[in-house]
Coordinates of C-alpha atoms in Angstrom, one line a residue:
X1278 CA -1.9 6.0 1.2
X1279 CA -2.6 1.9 2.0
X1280 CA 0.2 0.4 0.5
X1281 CA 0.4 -3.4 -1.6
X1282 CA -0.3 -5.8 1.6
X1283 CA -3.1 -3.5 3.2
X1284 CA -5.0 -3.3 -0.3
X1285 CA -4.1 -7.1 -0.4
X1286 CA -5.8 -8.1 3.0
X1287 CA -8.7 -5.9 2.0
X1288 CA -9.4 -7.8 -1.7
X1289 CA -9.3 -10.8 0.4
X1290 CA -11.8 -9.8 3.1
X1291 CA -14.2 -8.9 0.3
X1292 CA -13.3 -12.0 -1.8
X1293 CA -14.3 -13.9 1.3
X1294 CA -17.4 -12.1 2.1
X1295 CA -18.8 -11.7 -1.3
X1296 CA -17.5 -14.5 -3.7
X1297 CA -20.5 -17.0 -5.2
X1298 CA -23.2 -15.1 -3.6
X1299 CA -26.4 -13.2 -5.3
X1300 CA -25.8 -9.6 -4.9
X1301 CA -28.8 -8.2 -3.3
X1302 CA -27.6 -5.1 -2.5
X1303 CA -26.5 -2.3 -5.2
X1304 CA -25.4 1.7 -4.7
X1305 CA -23.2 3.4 -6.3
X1306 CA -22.6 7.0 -5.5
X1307 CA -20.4 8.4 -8.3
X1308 CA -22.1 9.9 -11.0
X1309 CA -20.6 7.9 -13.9
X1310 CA -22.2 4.9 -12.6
X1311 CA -25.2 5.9 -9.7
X1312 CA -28.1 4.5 -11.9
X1313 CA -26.0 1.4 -12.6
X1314 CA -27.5 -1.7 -10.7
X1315 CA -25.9 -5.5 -10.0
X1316 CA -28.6 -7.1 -8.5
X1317 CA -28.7 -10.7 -9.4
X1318 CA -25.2 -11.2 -10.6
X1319 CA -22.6 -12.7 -8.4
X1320 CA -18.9 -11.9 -7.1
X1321 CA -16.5 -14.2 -9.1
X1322 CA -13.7 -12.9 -6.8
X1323 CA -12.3 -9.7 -5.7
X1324 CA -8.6 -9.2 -6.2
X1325 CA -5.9 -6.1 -5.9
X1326 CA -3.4 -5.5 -8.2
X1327 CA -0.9 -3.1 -6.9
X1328 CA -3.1 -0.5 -5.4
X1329 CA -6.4 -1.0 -7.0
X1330 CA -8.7 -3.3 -6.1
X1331 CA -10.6 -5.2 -9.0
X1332 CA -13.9 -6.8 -8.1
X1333 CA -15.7 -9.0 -10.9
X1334 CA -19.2 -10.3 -11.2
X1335 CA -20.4 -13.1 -13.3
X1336 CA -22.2 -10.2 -15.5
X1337 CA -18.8 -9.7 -17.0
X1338 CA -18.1 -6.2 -15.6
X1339 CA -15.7 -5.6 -13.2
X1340 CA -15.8 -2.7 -9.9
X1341 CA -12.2 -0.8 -10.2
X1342 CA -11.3 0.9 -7.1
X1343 CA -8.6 2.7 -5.5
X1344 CA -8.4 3.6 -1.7
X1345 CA -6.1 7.0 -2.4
X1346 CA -5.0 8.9 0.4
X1347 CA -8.7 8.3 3.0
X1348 CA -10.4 5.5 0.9
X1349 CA -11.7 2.2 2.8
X1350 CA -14.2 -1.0 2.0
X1351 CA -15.6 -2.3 5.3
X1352 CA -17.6 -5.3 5.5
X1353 CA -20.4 -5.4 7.5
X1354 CA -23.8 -7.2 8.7
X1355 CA -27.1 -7.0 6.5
X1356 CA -28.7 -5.7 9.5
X1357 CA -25.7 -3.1 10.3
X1358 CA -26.4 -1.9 6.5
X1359 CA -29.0 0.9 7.0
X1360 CA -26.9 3.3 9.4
X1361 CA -23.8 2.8 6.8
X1362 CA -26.2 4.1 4.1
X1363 CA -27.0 7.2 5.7
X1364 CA -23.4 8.2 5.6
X1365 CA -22.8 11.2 3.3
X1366 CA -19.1 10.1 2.7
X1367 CA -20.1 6.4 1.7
X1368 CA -19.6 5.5 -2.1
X1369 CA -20.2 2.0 -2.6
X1370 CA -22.6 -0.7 -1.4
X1371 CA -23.1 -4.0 -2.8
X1372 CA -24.0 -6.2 -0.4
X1373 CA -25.3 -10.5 -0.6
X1374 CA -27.7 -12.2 2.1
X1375 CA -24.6 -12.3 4.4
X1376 CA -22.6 -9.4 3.8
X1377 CA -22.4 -6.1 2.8
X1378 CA -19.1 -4.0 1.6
X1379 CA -18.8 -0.3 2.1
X1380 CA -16.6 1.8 0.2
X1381 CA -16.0 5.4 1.7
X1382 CA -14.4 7.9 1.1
X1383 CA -13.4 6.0 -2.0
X1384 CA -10.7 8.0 -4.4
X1385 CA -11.9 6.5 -7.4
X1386 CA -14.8 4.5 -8.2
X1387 CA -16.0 2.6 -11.8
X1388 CA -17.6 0.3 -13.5
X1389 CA -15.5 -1.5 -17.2
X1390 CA -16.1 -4.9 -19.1
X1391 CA -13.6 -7.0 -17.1
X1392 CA -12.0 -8.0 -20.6
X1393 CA -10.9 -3.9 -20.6
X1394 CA -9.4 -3.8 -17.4
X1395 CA -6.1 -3.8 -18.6
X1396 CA -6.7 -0.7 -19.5
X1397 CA -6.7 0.7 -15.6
X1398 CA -4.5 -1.5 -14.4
X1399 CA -1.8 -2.3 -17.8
X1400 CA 0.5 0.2 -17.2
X1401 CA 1.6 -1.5 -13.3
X1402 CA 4.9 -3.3 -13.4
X1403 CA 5.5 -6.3 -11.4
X1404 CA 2.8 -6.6 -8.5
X1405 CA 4.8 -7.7 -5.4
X1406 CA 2.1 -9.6 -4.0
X1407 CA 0.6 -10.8 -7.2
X1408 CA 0.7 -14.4 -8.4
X1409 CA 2.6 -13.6 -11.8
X1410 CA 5.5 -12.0 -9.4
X1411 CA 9.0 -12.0 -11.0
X1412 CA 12.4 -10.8 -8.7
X1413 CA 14.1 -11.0 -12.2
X1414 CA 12.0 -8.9 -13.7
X1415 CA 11.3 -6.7 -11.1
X1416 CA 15.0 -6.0 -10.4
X1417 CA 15.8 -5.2 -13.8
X1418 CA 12.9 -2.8 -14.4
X1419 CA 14.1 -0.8 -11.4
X1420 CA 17.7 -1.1 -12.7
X1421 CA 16.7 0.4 -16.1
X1422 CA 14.2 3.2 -14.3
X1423 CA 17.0 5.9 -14.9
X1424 CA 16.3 7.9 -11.8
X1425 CA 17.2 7.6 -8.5
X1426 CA 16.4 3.9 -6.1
X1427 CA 13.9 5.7 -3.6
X1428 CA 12.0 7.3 -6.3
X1429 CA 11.6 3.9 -8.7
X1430 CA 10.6 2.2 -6.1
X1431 CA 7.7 4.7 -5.8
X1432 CA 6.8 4.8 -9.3
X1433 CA 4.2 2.1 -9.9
X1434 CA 5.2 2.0 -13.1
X1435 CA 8.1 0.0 -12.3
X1436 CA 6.7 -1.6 -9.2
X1437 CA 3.4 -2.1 -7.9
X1438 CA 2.3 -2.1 -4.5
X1439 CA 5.0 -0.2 -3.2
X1440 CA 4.3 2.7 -1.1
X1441 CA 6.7 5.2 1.5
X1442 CA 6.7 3.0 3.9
X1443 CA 7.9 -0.3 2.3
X1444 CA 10.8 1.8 0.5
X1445 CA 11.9 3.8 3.2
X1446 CA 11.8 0.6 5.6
X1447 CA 13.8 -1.9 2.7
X1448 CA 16.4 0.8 1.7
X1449 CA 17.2 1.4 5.3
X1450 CA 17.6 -2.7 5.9
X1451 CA 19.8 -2.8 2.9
X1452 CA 21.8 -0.1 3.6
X1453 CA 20.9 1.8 0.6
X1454 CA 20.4 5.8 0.4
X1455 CA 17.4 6.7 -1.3
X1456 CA 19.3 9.1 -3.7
X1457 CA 21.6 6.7 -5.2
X1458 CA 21.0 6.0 -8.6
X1459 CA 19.4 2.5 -9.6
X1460 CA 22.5 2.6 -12.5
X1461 CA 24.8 2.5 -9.4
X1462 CA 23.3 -0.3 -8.0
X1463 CA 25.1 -3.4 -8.9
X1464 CA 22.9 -6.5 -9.6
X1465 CA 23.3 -8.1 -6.3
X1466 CA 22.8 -5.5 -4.1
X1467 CA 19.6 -4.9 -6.2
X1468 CA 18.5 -8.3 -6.1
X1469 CA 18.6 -7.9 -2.5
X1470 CA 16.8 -5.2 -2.3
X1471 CA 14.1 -7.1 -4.3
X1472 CA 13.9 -9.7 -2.3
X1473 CA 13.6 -7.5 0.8
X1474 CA 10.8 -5.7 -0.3
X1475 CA 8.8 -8.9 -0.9
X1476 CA 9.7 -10.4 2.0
X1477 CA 8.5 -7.8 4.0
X1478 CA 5.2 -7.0 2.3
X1479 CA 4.5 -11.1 2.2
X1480 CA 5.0 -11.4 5.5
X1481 CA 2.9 -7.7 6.9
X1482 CA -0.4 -8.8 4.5
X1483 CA -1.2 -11.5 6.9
X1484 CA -1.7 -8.8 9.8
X1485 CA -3.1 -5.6 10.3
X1486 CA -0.1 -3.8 12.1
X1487 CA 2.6 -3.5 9.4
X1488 CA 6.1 -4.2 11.0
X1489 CA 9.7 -4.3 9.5
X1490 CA 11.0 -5.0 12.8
X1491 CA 9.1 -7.9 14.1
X1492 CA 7.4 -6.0 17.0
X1493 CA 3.7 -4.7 16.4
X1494 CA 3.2 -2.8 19.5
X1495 CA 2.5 1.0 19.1
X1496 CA 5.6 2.9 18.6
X1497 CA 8.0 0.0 17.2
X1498 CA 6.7 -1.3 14.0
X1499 CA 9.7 0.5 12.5
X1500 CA 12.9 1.6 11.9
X1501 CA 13.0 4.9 10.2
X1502 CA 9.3 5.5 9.0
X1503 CA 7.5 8.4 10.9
X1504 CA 10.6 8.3 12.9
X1505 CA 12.3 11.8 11.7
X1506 CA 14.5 13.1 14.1
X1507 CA 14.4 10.0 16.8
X1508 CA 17.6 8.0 17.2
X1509 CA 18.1 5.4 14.4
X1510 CA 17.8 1.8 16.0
X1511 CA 20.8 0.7 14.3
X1512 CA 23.2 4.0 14.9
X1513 CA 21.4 5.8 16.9
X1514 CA 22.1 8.8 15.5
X1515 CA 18.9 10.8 14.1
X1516 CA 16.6 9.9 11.2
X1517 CA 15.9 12.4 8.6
X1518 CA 12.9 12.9 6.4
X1519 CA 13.0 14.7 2.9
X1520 CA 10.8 15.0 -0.2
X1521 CA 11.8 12.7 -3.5
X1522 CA 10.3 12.0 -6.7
X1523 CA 9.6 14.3 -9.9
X1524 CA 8.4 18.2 -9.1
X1525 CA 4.8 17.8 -8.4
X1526 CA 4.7 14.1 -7.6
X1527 CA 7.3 14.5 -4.5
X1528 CA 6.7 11.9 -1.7
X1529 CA 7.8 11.7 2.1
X1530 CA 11.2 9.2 2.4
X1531 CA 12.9 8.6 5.7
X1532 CA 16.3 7.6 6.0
X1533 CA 18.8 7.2 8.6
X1534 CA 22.0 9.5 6.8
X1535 CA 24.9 7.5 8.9
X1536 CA 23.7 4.5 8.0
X1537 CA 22.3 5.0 3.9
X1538 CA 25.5 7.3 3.1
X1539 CA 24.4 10.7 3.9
X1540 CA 21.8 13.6 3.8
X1541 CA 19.3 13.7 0.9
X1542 CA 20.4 16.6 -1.7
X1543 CA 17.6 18.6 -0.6
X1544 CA 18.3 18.0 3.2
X1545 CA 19.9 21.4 4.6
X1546 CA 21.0 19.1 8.0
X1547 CA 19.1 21.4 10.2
X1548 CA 17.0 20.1 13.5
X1549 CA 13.7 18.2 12.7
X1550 CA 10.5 17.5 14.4
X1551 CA 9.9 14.1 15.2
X1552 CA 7.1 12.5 13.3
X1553 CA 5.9 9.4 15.2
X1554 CA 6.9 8.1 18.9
X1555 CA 8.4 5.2 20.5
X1556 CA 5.9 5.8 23.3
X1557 CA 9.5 6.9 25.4
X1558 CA 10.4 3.1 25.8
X1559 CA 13.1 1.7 25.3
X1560 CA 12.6 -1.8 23.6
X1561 CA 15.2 -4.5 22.5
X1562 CA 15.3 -4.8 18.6
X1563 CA 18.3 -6.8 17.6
X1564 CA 21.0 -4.6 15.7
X1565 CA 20.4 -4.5 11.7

């Protein structure tokens, strides 16, 4: 699932594309909303929020839409439009005299008064890359989460924006295990974790590769993510993948076990596939 920064960069492509122009264009393709039509009102701005992606027109409605696990807005040419309409997994169109966005493969799709959108969107805590961000407040929500650090960090409830990748990557830079309760977690060591999380996703929203380690070629973007049974780059011994979260909402979470204090409580210690590749070179990351 697109985590914070992705959903960020894609907000801003559509903010730029669309923002203070006529809307010429109008298809919707869900059934709640297919004979609704935007013609004639303008973008005020697109932004995310978390996850979701909130796109207001002057009309006072606003689009709420989330990318779920295959969802993507493209932005394309007016005269590129007509083949993207013929697509049977597209979902959206709203396109200016400049510019049309395409929505496929959208996991959710609708139309609210922008004065009820809190009512998508008001249950999010702190938005990592949202202008109201607050480390304070962020650390102590995750604190106060009463489970265990990988599995708040997940819960966008407590943070928003946060996906597998961004926790695995931050736990394994601040040598945290994922299991380890957030009451465990003394208030500097969380604060640090806070801080690495937004450091990270500030920095990857400004490029399409995402990259904890400062490298953005194919294979070394990473330090544990999709890197299950590879040699950690700080110990090289073998990262490990197991399952965390609540029954029925478990999610993927890499870890290195020398490093983050040992194997995940569900984590039998027996061989695993690798998920990912290095490509089989051999590259100079600096020891973390």
């Amino acid at each position: 699932m697109p985590e914070g920064d992705t959903v960020w960069r894609t907000a801003d492509r559509l903010h730029r594309a669309l923002a203070g122009e006529p809307i010429t264009l109008s298809d919707f393709r869900f059934p709640e909303i297919a004979t609704l039509d935007l013609r004639g009102a303008s973008t005020v701005e697109v932004v995310s929020r978390g996850k979701h992606l909130l796109h207001r027109v002057d009309s006072g409605l606003t689009i709420h839409s989330h990318l779920k696990m295959e969802g993507q807005w493209r932005v394309e040419s007016p005269e590129d439009t007509p083949r993207w309409l013929r697509r049977a997994d597209l979902r959206a169109a709203v396109g200016t005299a400049h510019w049309t966005a395409l929505g496929l493969r959208l996991g959710m799709l609708e139309v609210l008064p922008t004065p009820r959108e809190d009512e998508v969107v008001g249950h999010l805590g702190p938005d990592v890359l949202g202008p109201d961000w607050d480390p304070v407040v962020a650390a102590a929500r995750l604190r106060s989460s009463g489970t265990v650090v990988g599995a708040a960090l997940l819960d966008q409830r407590v943070l928003a924006g946060v996906g597998t990748l961004w926790a695995s990557e931050s736990l394994f830079l601040e040598r945290i295990g994922p299991w380890t309760p957030t009451a465990e977690l003394d208030p500097e060591r969380t604060d640090a974790l806070i801080a690495r999380i937004s450091r990270l996703m500030d920095a990857s929203r400004h490029h399409a590769v995402q990259s904890s380690t400062g490298v953005r070629r194919r294979g070394e973007e990473h330090f544990v993510h999709a890197r299950s049974g590879r040699p950690c780059r700080r110990c090289g011994d073998p990262v490990r993948v197991s399952m965390i979260g609540p029954a029925g909402r478990e999610r993927t979470m890499f870890y290195c076990p020398t490093c983050q204090g040992g194997l995940a409580p569900n984590d039998d210690g027996r061989r695993q596939n690798p998920l990912g590749s290095s490509g089989g070179r051999t590259s100079p990351y600096r020891r973390v």
